[in-house]
Coordinates of C-alpha atoms and ligand atoms in Angstrom, one line a residue:
Chain A
M1 CA -6.5 -12.1 -7.9
R2 CA -6.3 -14.5 -5.1
D3 CA -3.8 -17.3 -5.5
P4 CA -5.0 -20.0 -3.2
S5 CA -1.5 -21.4 -2.9
E6 CA -0.4 -18.2 -1.3
A7 CA -2.7 -18.3 1.6
E8 CA -2.4 -20.9 4.2
T9 CA -4.4 -20.9 7.4
D10 CA -3.5 -21.6 11.0
M11 CA 0.2 -20.9 10.6
S12 CA 2.0 -20.0 13.7
E13 CA 3.0 -16.4 14.5
A14 CA 5.8 -15.0 12.5
D15 CA 8.9 -15.8 14.5
H16 CA 10.7 -12.5 13.9
L17 CA 10.5 -9.5 11.6
G18 CA 14.0 -8.9 10.6
T19 CA 15.2 -6.9 7.6
V20 CA 13.4 -7.6 4.4
A21 CA 16.1 -7.5 1.8
P22 CA 15.7 -7.7 -2.0
R23 CA 14.9 -11.1 -3.4
A24 CA 14.9 -12.4 -7.0
A25 CA 12.0 -11.1 -9.0
P26 CA 9.0 -13.4 -9.2
P27 CA 8.8 -15.5 -12.5
G28 CA 7.6 -13.4 -15.4
Q29 CA 8.8 -10.1 -13.8
D30 CA 12.1 -8.5 -14.8
N31 CA 13.0 -6.2 -11.9
A32 CA 14.2 -7.4 -8.6
W33 CA 12.5 -5.6 -5.7
P34 CA 12.2 -6.2 -2.0
V35 CA 9.8 -9.0 -1.4
A36 CA 8.6 -9.8 2.1
M37 CA 7.3 -13.1 3.5
L38 CA 4.4 -11.8 5.5
T39 CA 2.3 -13.3 8.2
L40 CA -1.0 -11.5 8.7
R41 CA -4.1 -12.3 10.8
V42 CA -7.3 -11.3 9.1
N43 CA -10.7 -12.0 10.4
G44 CA -9.2 -14.6 12.8
Q45 CA -7.3 -16.5 10.1
T46 CA -3.6 -16.5 9.7
H47 CA -2.3 -15.9 6.1
R48 CA 1.3 -16.3 4.9
L49 CA 2.1 -14.5 1.6
A50 CA 5.1 -13.3 -0.3
L51 CA 4.5 -9.7 -1.2
D52 CA 6.4 -6.7 -2.6
T53 CA 7.1 -4.5 0.5
R54 CA 5.2 -1.6 -1.3
T55 CA 1.9 -3.4 -1.0
T56 CA -0.6 -1.6 1.2
L57 CA -2.9 -3.4 3.6
L58 CA -5.8 -2.4 1.4
D59 CA -4.3 -3.9 -1.8
M60 CA -3.3 -7.0 0.1
L61 CA -6.8 -7.5 1.3
R62 CA -8.4 -6.8 -2.0
D63 CA -6.0 -8.2 -4.5
H64 CA -4.3 -11.0 -2.6
L65 CA -6.9 -12.3 -0.2
G66 CA -10.0 -11.5 -2.3
L67 CA -11.6 -9.5 0.5
T68 CA -13.0 -6.7 -1.6
G69 CA -15.3 -5.3 1.1
A70 CA -12.9 -2.5 2.1
K71 CA -13.0 -0.1 -0.9
T72 CA -10.4 2.1 -2.6
G73 CA -11.6 5.6 -2.8
C74 CA -9.0 8.4 -2.6
N75 CA -6.0 6.2 -1.6
Q76 CA -4.8 9.2 0.4
G77 CA -6.4 8.9 3.8
A78 CA -9.1 11.4 2.9
C79 CA -12.3 9.4 2.5
G80 CA -12.5 6.4 4.9
A81 CA -13.8 3.9 2.3
C82 CA -10.8 1.6 3.2
T83 CA -11.5 1.6 7.0
V84 CA -10.7 -1.6 8.8
L85 CA -9.9 -2.5 12.4
A86 CA -6.4 -3.2 13.6
D87 CA -6.3 -4.6 17.2
G88 CA -9.7 -3.0 17.7
K89 CA -8.8 0.4 16.4
R90 CA -10.2 1.8 13.1
I91 CA -7.5 2.7 10.6
N92 CA -7.2 3.6 6.9
A93 CA -5.9 0.5 5.2
C94 CA -4.8 2.6 2.2
L95 CA -2.0 4.3 4.2
T96 CA -1.0 1.2 6.0
L97 CA 1.8 -1.0 4.6
A98 CA 0.9 -4.7 4.8
V99 CA 4.4 -5.4 6.1
A100 CA 3.8 -3.0 9.0
A101 CA 0.4 -4.5 9.8
Q102 CA 2.0 -7.8 10.8
G103 CA 1.4 -8.8 14.4
Q104 CA -2.0 -7.1 14.5
D105 CA -5.5 -8.5 14.4
I106 CA -7.1 -7.1 11.2
I107 CA -10.9 -7.2 10.9
T108 CA -12.7 -6.3 7.7
I109 CA -16.4 -6.0 7.0
E110 CA -16.3 -9.7 5.9
G111 CA -15.4 -10.6 9.5
L112 CA -18.5 -9.1 11.1
A113 CA -21.5 -11.4 10.3
K114 CA -21.9 -14.6 12.2
G115 CA -22.9 -17.0 9.4
D116 CA -26.1 -15.5 8.0
A117 CA -26.7 -13.3 11.0
L118 CA -25.7 -9.8 10.3
H119 CA -23.8 -7.7 12.8
P120 CA -26.3 -5.3 14.5
M121 CA -24.6 -2.4 12.7
Q122 CA -25.0 -4.1 9.3
Q123 CA -28.7 -4.7 10.2
A124 CA -29.1 -1.1 11.3
F125 CA -27.7 0.2 8.0
V126 CA -30.3 -1.9 6.2
D127 CA -33.2 -0.9 8.5
H128 CA -32.4 2.8 8.3
D129 CA -31.7 2.8 4.6
A130 CA -28.2 4.3 5.4
F131 CA -26.8 4.0 1.9
Q132 CA -27.5 4.6 -1.7
C133 CA -24.8 3.3 -4.0
G134 CA -23.1 1.4 -1.1
Y135 CA -19.5 2.2 -2.0
C136 CA -18.7 4.0 1.3
T137 CA -20.8 1.5 3.4
P138 CA -18.2 -1.1 4.5
G139 CA -16.0 1.7 5.7
Q140 CA -18.9 3.5 7.4
I141 CA -19.9 0.3 9.2
M142 CA -16.4 -0.5 10.4
S143 CA -15.9 3.1 11.5
A144 CA -19.3 3.2 13.2
I145 CA -18.7 0.1 15.4
A146 CA -15.4 1.6 16.5
C147 CA -17.0 5.0 17.1
I148 CA -19.5 3.3 19.6
H149 CA -16.7 1.2 21.1
E150 CA -14.6 4.3 21.7
G151 CA -17.4 6.0 23.5
H152 CA -17.8 8.7 20.9
A153 CA -21.4 8.1 20.0
G154 CA -23.2 9.9 22.8
S155 CA -25.2 12.3 20.6
A156 CA -25.9 13.0 17.0
E157 CA -23.4 15.9 17.1
E158 CA -20.7 13.7 18.5
I159 CA -21.4 11.0 16.0
R160 CA -21.1 13.5 13.1
E161 CA -17.8 14.7 14.4
F162 CA -16.3 11.3 15.1
M163 CA -17.6 9.8 11.8
S164 CA -16.3 12.7 9.8
G165 CA -13.4 10.5 8.5
N166 CA -16.0 8.7 6.3
L167 CA -17.3 10.6 3.4
C168 CA -20.4 9.6 1.5
R169 CA -20.8 11.0 -2.0
C170 CA -24.5 10.0 -2.0
G171 CA -25.1 12.1 1.1
A172 CA -26.6 9.3 3.2
Y173 CA -25.4 11.1 6.3
P174 CA -28.7 11.6 8.1
N175 CA -29.6 7.9 8.0
I176 CA -26.1 6.9 8.8
V177 CA -26.3 8.9 12.0
K178 CA -29.7 7.3 12.8
A179 CA -28.2 3.8 12.3
V180 CA -25.3 4.5 14.6
Q181 CA -27.6 6.0 17.3
D182 CA -29.9 3.0 17.0
V183 CA -27.0 0.5 17.7
A184 CA -25.5 2.8 20.4
G185 CA -28.8 2.7 22.2
Q186 CA -29.0 -1.1 22.1
G187 CA -26.1 -1.4 24.5
D188 CA -23.4 -4.1 24.6
M189 CA -22.7 -4.3 20.9
R190 CA -20.5 -7.2 19.7
F191 CA -17.0 -5.7 19.0
P192 CA -14.1 -7.5 17.5
G193 CA -11.0 -6.3 19.4
K194 CA -7.5 -7.6 19.8
G195 CA -7.6 -11.4 19.6
G196 CA -9.9 -11.2 16.5
V197 CA -13.6 -12.0 15.9
Chain B
M1 CA 6.3 4.0 -5.4
Q2 CA 10.0 3.4 -5.3
P3 CA 11.0 -0.1 -4.0
F4 CA 12.3 -0.1 -0.5
E5 CA 13.6 -2.5 2.1
Y6 CA 11.7 -2.8 5.4
H7 CA 13.2 -3.2 8.8
R8 CA 11.3 -3.3 12.1
A9 CA 13.6 -2.0 14.7
S10 CA 13.7 -3.9 18.0
S11 CA 15.3 -1.1 20.1
L12 CA 16.4 2.5 19.9
E13 CA 20.0 1.4 19.3
D14 CA 18.9 -0.9 16.5
A15 CA 16.8 1.9 15.0
L16 CA 19.7 4.4 15.1
R17 CA 22.1 1.9 13.6
Q18 CA 19.7 1.2 10.7
G19 CA 18.7 4.8 10.4
A20 CA 22.3 5.7 9.6
L21 CA 22.2 3.6 6.4
E22 CA 22.0 5.1 3.0
G23 CA 18.4 6.1 1.9
A24 CA 16.8 5.3 5.3
S25 CA 13.6 6.9 6.6
Y26 CA 11.9 6.2 9.9
L27 CA 8.4 5.0 9.7
A28 CA 5.9 5.8 12.5
G29 CA 2.2 5.9 11.7
G30 CA 2.9 6.3 8.0
T31 CA 0.1 8.8 7.4
T32 CA 2.5 11.3 5.9
L33 CA 5.2 9.0 4.7
V34 CA 3.2 6.3 2.9
D35 CA 1.1 9.0 1.3
L36 CA 4.1 11.0 0.0
M37 CA 5.9 7.8 -1.2
R38 CA 2.9 6.8 -3.2
I39 CA 2.8 10.2 -5.0
G40 CA 6.5 10.1 -5.6
V41 CA 7.4 13.1 -3.4
M42 CA 9.4 11.0 -0.9
R43 CA 11.6 8.2 -2.2
P44 CA 13.3 6.4 0.7
G45 CA 15.1 3.1 -0.2
R46 CA 14.8 1.8 3.3
L47 CA 12.1 2.1 6.0
I48 CA 13.0 1.7 9.6
D49 CA 9.7 1.0 11.4
L50 CA 9.8 2.3 15.0
R51 CA 6.5 0.8 16.2
D52 CA 8.2 -1.9 18.3
V53 CA 10.6 0.4 20.1
S54 CA 8.9 0.4 23.5
E55 CA 10.6 3.4 25.0
L56 CA 9.1 5.6 22.4
H57 CA 5.5 4.8 23.5
G58 CA 3.5 6.1 26.4
F59 CA 3.0 9.5 27.9
D60 CA 2.6 11.2 31.2
T61 CA 0.4 14.3 31.8
G62 CA 0.9 14.7 35.5
G63 CA 4.0 16.2 37.1
E64 CA 6.2 19.3 36.5
T65 CA 6.9 18.3 32.9
L66 CA 4.4 16.6 30.6
R67 CA 6.1 14.0 28.5
F68 CA 4.7 12.5 25.3
G69 CA 6.6 9.6 23.8
A70 CA 7.0 10.2 20.1
L71 CA 5.1 7.1 19.1
A72 CA 2.0 7.8 21.3
S73 CA -0.9 8.1 19.0
M74 CA -2.8 11.3 18.5
A75 CA -6.0 9.6 19.5
E76 CA -4.7 8.3 22.9
V77 CA -3.2 11.6 23.8
A78 CA -6.3 13.5 22.7
D79 CA -8.5 11.3 24.9
D80 CA -6.5 11.7 28.1
I81 CA -8.7 13.1 30.8
V82 CA -6.0 15.0 32.6
L83 CA -4.9 16.7 29.4
R84 CA -8.5 17.6 28.5
Q85 CA -8.9 19.3 31.9
D86 CA -5.6 20.9 32.6
Y87 CA -4.5 21.7 29.0
P88 CA -7.6 21.8 26.8
A89 CA -5.7 23.6 24.0
L90 CA -3.3 20.7 23.6
A91 CA -6.1 18.1 23.6
E92 CA -8.3 20.1 21.2
S93 CA -5.4 20.7 18.8
L94 CA -5.3 16.9 18.4
L95 CA -9.0 16.3 18.4
L96 CA -9.7 18.8 15.7
A97 CA -7.0 17.4 13.4
A98 CA -7.5 14.8 10.7
S99 CA -10.0 12.0 11.4
A100 CA -10.6 9.3 14.0
Q101 CA -8.9 6.7 11.8
L102 CA -5.9 8.9 11.1
R103 CA -5.5 9.9 14.8
N104 CA -5.4 6.2 15.7
M105 CA -2.5 5.7 13.2
A106 CA -0.6 9.0 13.4
T107 CA 1.9 9.6 16.2
V108 CA 2.4 12.8 18.1
G109 CA 6.1 12.8 17.0
G110 CA 5.4 12.2 13.4
N111 CA 2.8 15.0 13.5
L112 CA 5.6 17.6 14.0
L113 CA 7.4 16.1 11.0
Q114 CA 4.5 16.1 8.6
R115 CA 5.1 17.9 5.3
T116 CA 3.2 20.9 3.9
R117 CA 0.0 20.4 2.0
C118 CA 1.0 22.9 -0.7
L119 CA -0.5 21.6 -3.9
Y120 CA 2.6 22.2 -5.9
Y121 CA 4.8 20.4 -3.4
R122 CA 2.4 17.4 -3.6
D123 CA 2.2 17.3 -7.4
T124 CA 5.4 16.2 -9.1
R125 CA 4.2 17.4 -12.5
Y126 CA 5.1 20.9 -11.3
S127 CA 8.9 21.3 -11.5
A128 CA 9.0 24.6 -9.7
C129 CA 9.0 23.8 -6.0
N130 CA 12.0 24.8 -3.9
K131 CA 11.0 22.5 -1.1
R132 CA 10.8 19.4 -3.2
N133 CA 13.3 20.4 -5.8
P134 CA 15.8 22.9 -4.3
G135 CA 16.6 25.9 -6.5
S136 CA 13.7 25.2 -8.9
G137 CA 11.5 28.2 -8.0
C138 CA 8.2 28.4 -6.3
A139 CA 5.0 27.9 -8.3
A140 CA 2.8 29.1 -5.5
Q141 CA 4.1 32.8 -5.6
D142 CA 1.9 33.6 -8.7
G143 CA -0.2 30.5 -8.6
V144 CA -3.1 29.2 -6.5
N145 CA -2.0 30.4 -3.0
R146 CA -5.2 30.6 -1.1
Q147 CA -4.0 28.1 1.5
H148 CA -0.5 29.6 1.8
A149 CA 1.2 31.6 4.5
V150 CA 1.0 35.3 5.1
L151 CA 3.5 35.2 7.9
G152 CA 7.1 34.0 7.8
G153 CA 7.3 33.4 4.0
S154 CA 10.0 34.4 1.6
E155 CA 10.1 34.7 -2.2
R156 CA 11.5 31.1 -2.1
C157 CA 8.5 29.5 -0.3
I158 CA 5.2 30.4 1.3
A159 CA 4.0 27.0 2.3
T160 CA 2.1 26.6 5.6
M161 CA 3.2 24.2 8.3
P162 CA 0.0 22.2 8.7
S163 CA 0.4 20.7 12.2
D164 CA -2.2 21.9 14.7
W165 CA -0.4 20.1 17.6
A166 CA 2.8 22.1 16.9
V167 CA 0.8 25.3 17.3
A168 CA -0.5 24.4 20.7
L169 CA 2.9 23.1 21.8
T170 CA 4.4 26.4 20.7
A171 CA 2.0 28.4 23.0
F172 CA 3.3 26.3 25.9
D173 CA 7.0 26.6 25.2
A174 CA 7.4 22.9 24.6
A175 CA 10.6 21.2 23.7
V176 CA 11.5 18.2 21.5
E177 CA 13.9 15.5 22.7
V178 CA 15.9 13.7 20.0
A179 CA 18.4 10.9 20.1
G180 CA 21.1 10.5 17.5
P181 CA 24.5 8.9 16.9
Q182 CA 26.0 11.6 19.0
G183 CA 23.6 11.1 21.9
R184 CA 20.6 13.0 23.1
R185 CA 19.7 16.7 22.9
T186 CA 16.7 18.8 23.5
V187 CA 15.4 21.5 21.0
P188 CA 12.9 24.2 22.0
I189 CA 9.8 23.9 19.8
D190 CA 10.2 27.5 18.5
S191 CA 13.5 26.6 16.9
F192 CA 12.5 23.1 15.8
H193 CA 10.7 24.2 12.6
I194 CA 13.2 26.3 10.6
P195 CA 12.2 29.6 9.1
Y196 CA 12.4 29.3 5.3
G197 CA 14.8 32.0 4.2
E198 CA 17.1 30.7 1.5
H199 CA 16.6 27.0 2.0
P200 CA 12.9 26.0 2.3
E201 CA 14.0 22.3 1.8
A202 CA 15.4 22.3 5.3
E203 CA 12.3 22.0 7.5
T204 CA 13.2 21.0 11.0
A205 CA 16.3 20.9 13.3
L206 CA 16.3 17.1 13.1
R207 CA 19.6 16.0 11.7
P208 CA 20.0 13.0 9.4
G209 CA 19.6 9.7 11.3
E210 CA 18.2 11.4 14.4
I211 CA 15.1 10.1 16.1
L212 CA 12.5 12.3 17.8
T213 CA 12.1 10.4 21.1
A214 CA 9.7 12.6 23.1
I215 CA 7.9 16.0 23.4
L216 CA 8.3 17.8 26.7
V217 CA 5.9 20.5 28.0
P218 CA 6.7 22.5 31.2
A219 CA 3.6 22.5 33.4
S220 CA 1.8 25.8 33.2
R221 CA -0.9 27.3 35.4
A222 CA -2.3 29.0 32.3
G223 CA -3.2 25.5 30.9
R224 CA -6.7 25.3 32.3
A225 CA -7.9 28.5 30.7
S226 CA -6.6 27.5 27.2
C227 CA -8.3 26.7 24.0
Y228 CA -7.5 25.8 20.4
V229 CA -9.7 27.5 17.7
K230 CA -9.5 26.1 14.2
V231 CA -11.1 27.7 11.2
R232 CA -11.7 25.3 8.3
D233 CA -13.3 25.2 4.9
R234 CA -15.7 22.6 6.3
E235 CA -16.9 21.8 9.8
S236 CA -14.6 18.8 10.4
Y237 CA -11.7 16.8 8.9
A238 CA -9.8 19.6 7.2
F239 CA -6.6 21.4 7.6
A240 CA -6.6 24.9 9.2
V241 CA -7.2 27.9 7.1
S242 CA -6.3 29.7 10.3
S243 CA -6.0 28.7 13.9
A244 CA -5.0 30.0 17.3
A245 CA -3.9 28.3 20.5
V246 CA -4.4 30.6 23.5
A247 CA -3.8 30.3 27.2
L248 CA -4.5 32.8 29.9
R249 CA -3.7 33.1 33.6
L250 CA -5.6 35.9 35.4
E251 CA -4.9 37.5 38.7
G252 CA -8.3 39.0 39.6
A253 CA -9.3 40.8 36.4
R254 CA -5.7 41.3 35.2
V255 CA -3.7 39.2 32.8
A256 CA -0.8 37.6 34.6
E257 CA 0.2 35.4 31.6
A258 CA -1.0 35.3 28.0
R259 CA 0.2 32.7 25.5
I260 CA -0.8 33.0 21.9
A261 CA 0.3 30.9 18.9
L262 CA -1.0 30.9 15.3
G263 CA -1.4 28.2 12.8
G264 CA -2.5 27.9 9.1
L265 CA -1.2 31.4 8.6
S266 CA 2.5 31.0 8.8
T267 CA 5.4 28.9 7.5
T268 CA 6.3 27.8 11.0
P269 CA 4.3 27.8 14.2
W270 CA 4.0 31.4 15.0
R271 CA 4.1 33.1 18.4
A272 CA 2.0 36.4 18.5
V273 CA 4.5 38.1 20.7
A274 CA 3.1 41.7 20.3
S275 CA -0.3 40.5 21.3
E276 CA 1.0 38.7 24.3
T277 CA 3.0 41.8 25.5
L278 CA 0.0 44.1 25.0
L279 CA -2.2 42.0 27.2
R280 CA 0.2 41.4 30.1
G281 CA -0.9 43.4 33.1
R282 CA -4.0 44.7 31.4
T283 CA -7.6 44.2 32.6
I284 CA -9.1 41.4 30.5
D285 CA -12.2 42.5 28.7
E286 CA -13.5 42.7 25.1
A287 CA -11.7 46.0 24.5
S288 CA -8.2 44.8 25.5
I289 CA -8.8 41.5 23.6
R290 CA -9.7 43.4 20.4
E291 CA -6.6 45.6 20.8
A292 CA -4.3 42.5 21.3
A293 CA -5.9 40.6 18.4
A294 CA -5.2 43.6 16.2
R295 CA -1.5 43.1 16.6
A296 CA -1.5 39.3 16.0
M297 CA -0.9 39.7 12.3
D298 CA 1.9 42.3 12.5
G299 CA 4.3 41.8 9.7
A300 CA 1.9 40.0 7.4
D301 CA 2.9 39.8 3.8
P302 CA -0.2 38.5 1.9
R303 CA -0.5 37.4 -1.8
P304 CA -3.6 38.1 -3.9
G305 CA -5.0 34.6 -3.1
N306 CA -4.7 34.8 0.6
A307 CA -5.1 38.5 1.6
F308 CA -8.3 37.5 3.4
K309 CA -6.1 35.7 5.9
V310 CA -4.9 38.9 7.6
E311 CA -8.4 39.8 8.8
L312 CA -9.3 36.1 9.4
G313 CA -6.2 35.7 11.6
R314 CA -7.1 38.6 13.7
R315 CA -10.6 37.4 14.2
T316 CA -9.4 33.9 15.0
V317 CA -7.2 35.2 17.8
E318 CA -10.0 37.4 19.1
D319 CA -12.4 34.5 19.2
A320 CA -9.8 32.3 21.0
L321 CA -9.0 35.0 23.5
L322 CA -12.7 35.5 24.3
R323 CA -13.1 31.7 24.8
A324 CA -10.0 31.5 27.0
M325 CA -11.2 34.5 29.1
R326 CA -14.5 32.7 29.7
R327 CA -12.7 29.6 30.7
A328 CA -10.5 31.6 33.1
Q329 CA -13.5 33.3 34.6
E330 CA -15.4 30.1 35.0
G331 CA -12.4 28.5 36.6
E332 CA -12.2 31.3 39.2
A333 CA -15.9 31.1 39.9
A334 CA -15.7 27.3 40.4
Ligands
FAD401 C1 -6.3 13.3 5.0 C2 -5.4 13.8 6.0 C3 -5.8 14.8 6.8 C4 -5.0 15.4 7.9 N1 -5.4 16.4 8.6 C5 -4.6 16.9 9.6 C6 -5.0 18.0 10.4 O1 -6.1 18.6 10.2 N2 -4.1 18.5 11.3 C7 -2.9 18.0 11.5 O2 -2.2 18.4 12.3 N3 -2.5 16.9 10.7 C8 -3.3 16.4 9.8 N4 -2.9 15.4 9.0 C9 -1.5 15.0 9.1 C10 -1.3 13.8 10.1 O3 -1.6 14.3 11.4 C11 0.2 13.5 10.0 O4 0.4 12.8 8.8 C12 0.7 12.6 11.1 O5 0.6 13.2 12.4 C13 2.1 12.1 10.9 O6 2.4 11.2 11.9 P1 2.8 9.7 11.5 O7 3.1 9.0 12.8 O8 1.8 9.1 10.6 O9 4.2 10.0 10.7 P2 4.9 9.2 9.5 O10 4.1 9.4 8.3 O11 5.2 7.8 9.9 O12 6.2 10.1 9.4 C14 6.2 11.4 9.0 C15 7.7 11.9 8.8 O13 8.3 11.9 10.1 C16 9.4 11.0 10.1 N5 9.3 10.4 11.5 C17 8.2 10.0 12.1 N6 8.4 9.7 13.4 C18 9.7 9.9 13.6 C19 10.5 9.9 14.8 N7 10.0 9.5 16.0 N8 11.8 10.3 14.7 C20 12.3 10.7 13.5 N9 11.6 10.8 12.4 C21 10.3 10.4 12.4 C22 9.2 10.1 9.0 O14 10.4 9.6 8.5 C23 8.5 10.9 8.0 O15 9.4 11.7 7.3 C24 -3.7 14.8 8.0 C25 -3.3 13.8 7.3 C26 -4.1 13.2 6.2 C27 -3.6 12.1 5.4
SF4_402 S1 5.2 27.4 -1.5 FE1 7.0 26.1 -0.9 S2 6.2 24.0 -1.1 FE2 4.7 25.3 -2.3 S3 5.5 25.4 -4.4 FE3 6.5 27.1 -3.3 S4 8.4 26.2 -2.7 FE4 7.1 24.5 -3.1
FES403 S1 -9.1 5.0 0.3 FE1 -8.3 5.1 2.2 S2 -9.1 6.9 3.0 FE2 -9.8 7.0 0.9
FES404 S1 -23.8 5.4 -0.2 FE1 -22.9 6.1 -2.1 S2 -21.0 6.9 -1.3 FE2 -22.1 6.5 0.5

């Protein structure tokens, strides 16, 4: 769960990223293991937290920042449910170590809407009924905006190929392709790249 | 996951110094390493992150030698316009691999160092795996071996080398540049992945502490008429059941140069030498292609679960040769 004392906003950039050596175990834990003092920018906010070096970006987002939009599916890079943007590139947060994600602008599904106004891709998923259970949806949406931004959404066939890293157990694929085509056809989609939202 | 220390190297020298320490592993995109650490197959005590080492980034596809920095991402190399035009097999081998997300993270150097997807290797509940646990036996010999190799195996290990990129690089006689405590050296790609023989745990020619710095490909006029054909269990986002990288250079209707490498079928990237020899100097047509493809699987040693791969491999090569022939002919007409 999120511990509000762990997250501070508007901290300056980490000054350096030297060796992260073992520290004393946190209170209530018996083993000592390497703990890192991390500085991460997520959805335009800077967070500083002390974490076990083994923490993945996905677990950090979900368990330490309370951003549970990115989902844990396979935890092996095989399903895309954990897709987020790092400096404007879509990545699998489950195979990314939080400690290695320092210095990059991370954008999650929570960072897309402007207040109550959904991002056009979120709206398109609603309009085209592009989900059933919704578990894969945050990953699909993050992947879809990157797919368009990369210039890989020129046809339904190209969208299917470049969205193949996002599986949907409910089989909502036909409507997902329609949603992506819809937004691709609207032109100049808002895209959070390096520098954040 | 075993606890580890993390160090982000600031330069190649810094990385080599840190890499010499006990229990160190280099971290590139992490798509193999983090995965295998989580499932307990790899247990480094120290990660040396290479991402800030600037000289390992970037690539150059013009000139007499193509040079790919080890840390260039699969996605950026696959998207290179020059590569797509002049060496489509190299670009396609990357584009048909993994997913868009993984290609953004994964590096072209790390790709050559990825580990086999053998189910027994990846599951620590099986004790018999010579690769993970030297001398323990090989559960795949009498187990589920549908995905395993029919070429280059031994009774010690029949795991396939899963990299598509390595197969395309093999067709073009690429080389791998490495830096180590003793300086730099260059290793031809066809001796980079070590045949299994007695010691399947030894996978590549990389010595402890060495860093793969770049991949070098000599320019080839056969590049334009090249292709990478990958047969998978599903249309996209899957490892190869079989694959072939083929490049042709024609002089009129005759084959001046034929380059053929196989993937998904063998324990190391596999050069189909007999097929290449058979084609050289011959008139290119469906008949000569069929004859050449028939020799591609010479020496195959299938197991019950993967006997289908012998015929599949032949057909994959035939398909790739036909496509490359069409590309060569279109190139001449243009
Ligand atoms: C779901 C899934 C599907 C995939 N599908 C495919 C596919 O279809 N085709 C395919 O070819 N691949 C596929 N891959 C594999 C993927 O391409 C590789 O994991 C990736 O290329 C490895 O590169 P990396 O930069 O992430 O390496 P890392 O995981 O960072 O490192 C891999 C290994 O190499 C070492 N290393 C890395 N860089 C260096 C260096 N410069 N010098 C010395 N040592 C180094 C590391 O210590 C580690 O042992 C898939 C992977 C996943 C998870
Ligand atoms: S084929 Fe190789 S990797 Fe697979 S179980 Fe046998 S020894 Fe291990
Ligand atoms: S949870 Fe990351 S790809 Fe499945
Ligand atoms: S909507 Fe249920 S998994 Fe995609």
